[in-house]
Amino acid sequence: MEGGVALLNRIGVAVGIVLMGIGSPELYAVSEATTGAGATDTTKPVFVTPRIEGYGAIMPLPQAAVPPQAGSRVVFDIAGAGQPDQVLKGLNSIASFLNLAAEAGIAADSFHLTAVLHGPATAAVLRKEAYEKERKTPANPNLALIRNLKSAGVELYVCGQALAHHRYALEDVTPEVTVAVSAVTVTVSKQMAGYAYLPYY
């Protein structure tokens, strides 16, 4: 009988701890770790692309701090060239941003995202034939991602001054990308409109 009483006491203490721990981040984290089957284990990451399929892979971390915020305004200043047969880091980062938002349950049209390409990154906006001629590679790996970003509502610009400096023809720019007077005018106008500025060089 004493053993039974002791057991009931232990159960009572455990129930009390659970009730007091409701809403406790520490308790919730333990629960996630034991029931999530490794879903939040960064040592065994599982990457997903919920909005821009195949690009910008992310690790879901539902309990991590500072998730994406609806209504965010961002201008991505992309100048880094990268490898001719690989997607530009800056473009891939936009895909990651949109995938993070999708994982947080935020609609793509909640955001105001702009990308402007210039400098060595300018070639990424060229149509297939022009890119092949310029970069000596069988295809432009950026075009599919550019189309996906455009479909997700991202504004895409290329610097007209950079096109001229590189001697690229206006008609060689893929139709999803708008030619701006310059990258500087795009970034300044967007920052004046309250956009956060993210450079990728």
Tab-separated table of C-alpha atoms in Angstrom, residues 118-196:
chain	number	residue	atom	x	y	z
A	118	HIS	CA	24.826	44.775	-62.200
A	119	GLY	CA	28.591	44.448	-62.484
A	120	PRO	CA	29.814	40.870	-63.021
A	121	ALA	CA	26.293	39.547	-62.276
A	122	THR	CA	24.843	41.263	-65.348
A	123	ALA	CA	25.332	38.236	-67.615
A	124	ALA	CA	22.873	36.217	-65.506
A	125	VAL	CA	19.935	38.002	-67.164
A	126	LEU	CA	20.975	37.138	-70.721
A	127	ARG	CA	18.886	34.878	-72.894
A	128	LYS	CA	20.206	31.369	-73.498
A	129	GLU	CA	22.071	32.030	-76.752
A	130	ALA	CA	23.718	35.244	-75.569
A	131	TYR	CA	24.740	33.663	-72.256
A	132	GLU	CA	26.257	30.657	-74.005
A	133	LYS	CA	28.300	32.946	-76.221
A	134	GLU	CA	29.430	35.153	-73.332
A	135	ARG	CA	30.118	32.588	-70.602
A	136	LYS	CA	31.164	29.647	-72.810
A	137	THR	CA	28.730	27.257	-71.139
A	138	PRO	CA	25.841	25.189	-72.600
A	139	ALA	CA	23.025	27.067	-70.835
A	140	ASN	CA	22.163	29.920	-68.464
A	141	PRO	CA	21.444	28.225	-65.093
A	142	ASN	CA	19.767	31.383	-63.764
A	143	LEU	CA	16.854	31.597	-66.196
A	144	ALA	CA	14.575	29.012	-64.553
A	145	LEU	CA	15.055	30.626	-61.144
A	146	ILE	CA	14.472	34.105	-62.592
A	147	ARG	CA	11.138	32.902	-64.018
A	148	ASN	CA	10.155	31.358	-60.674
A	149	LEU	CA	11.037	34.524	-58.759
A	150	LYS	CA	9.060	36.641	-61.213
A	151	SER	CA	6.055	34.334	-60.769
A	152	ALA	CA	6.375	34.760	-56.995
A	153	GLY	CA	6.078	38.536	-57.374
A	154	VAL	CA	9.736	39.585	-57.209
A	155	GLU	CA	10.642	42.714	-59.216
A	156	LEU	CA	13.746	42.039	-61.299
A	157	TYR	CA	15.947	44.769	-62.777
A	158	VAL	CA	19.265	44.887	-64.569
A	159	CYS	CA	21.490	47.953	-64.664
A	160	GLY	CA	21.376	49.608	-68.096
A	161	GLN	CA	24.816	51.120	-67.538
A	162	ALA	CA	26.251	47.674	-66.869
A	163	LEU	CA	24.679	46.333	-70.063
A	164	ALA	CA	26.390	49.134	-71.993
A	165	HIS	CA	29.769	48.623	-70.308
A	166	HIS	CA	29.654	44.905	-71.123
A	167	ARG	CA	28.364	45.575	-74.674
A	168	TYR	CA	25.258	43.412	-74.097
A	169	ALA	CA	22.316	44.136	-76.399
A	170	LEU	CA	18.984	45.157	-74.866
A	171	GLU	CA	17.202	42.460	-76.844
A	172	ASP	CA	19.422	39.812	-75.248
A	173	VAL	CA	17.904	40.465	-71.807
A	174	THR	CA	15.381	37.815	-70.754
A	175	PRO	CA	11.818	39.259	-70.773
A	176	GLU	CA	11.275	38.662	-67.048
A	177	VAL	CA	13.891	41.321	-66.238
A	178	THR	CA	13.349	45.076	-66.682
A	179	VAL	CA	16.211	47.307	-67.830
A	180	ALA	CA	16.709	50.194	-65.381
A	181	VAL	CA	18.710	53.354	-66.031
A	182	SER	CA	21.200	52.140	-63.422
A	183	ALA	CA	21.505	49.906	-60.378
A	184	VAL	CA	22.119	52.980	-58.226
A	185	THR	CA	18.788	54.555	-59.137
A	186	VAL	CA	16.954	51.349	-58.257
A	187	THR	CA	18.601	50.880	-54.871
A	188	VAL	CA	18.253	54.555	-53.908
A	189	SER	CA	14.577	54.755	-54.890
A	190	LYS	CA	13.767	51.544	-53.028
A	191	GLN	CA	15.622	52.624	-49.888
A	192	MET	CA	13.738	55.918	-49.986
A	193	ALA	CA	10.559	53.819	-50.016
A	194	GLY	CA	11.632	52.001	-46.842
A	195	TYR	CA	13.212	48.891	-48.298
A	196	ALA	CA	15.932	47.026	-46.384
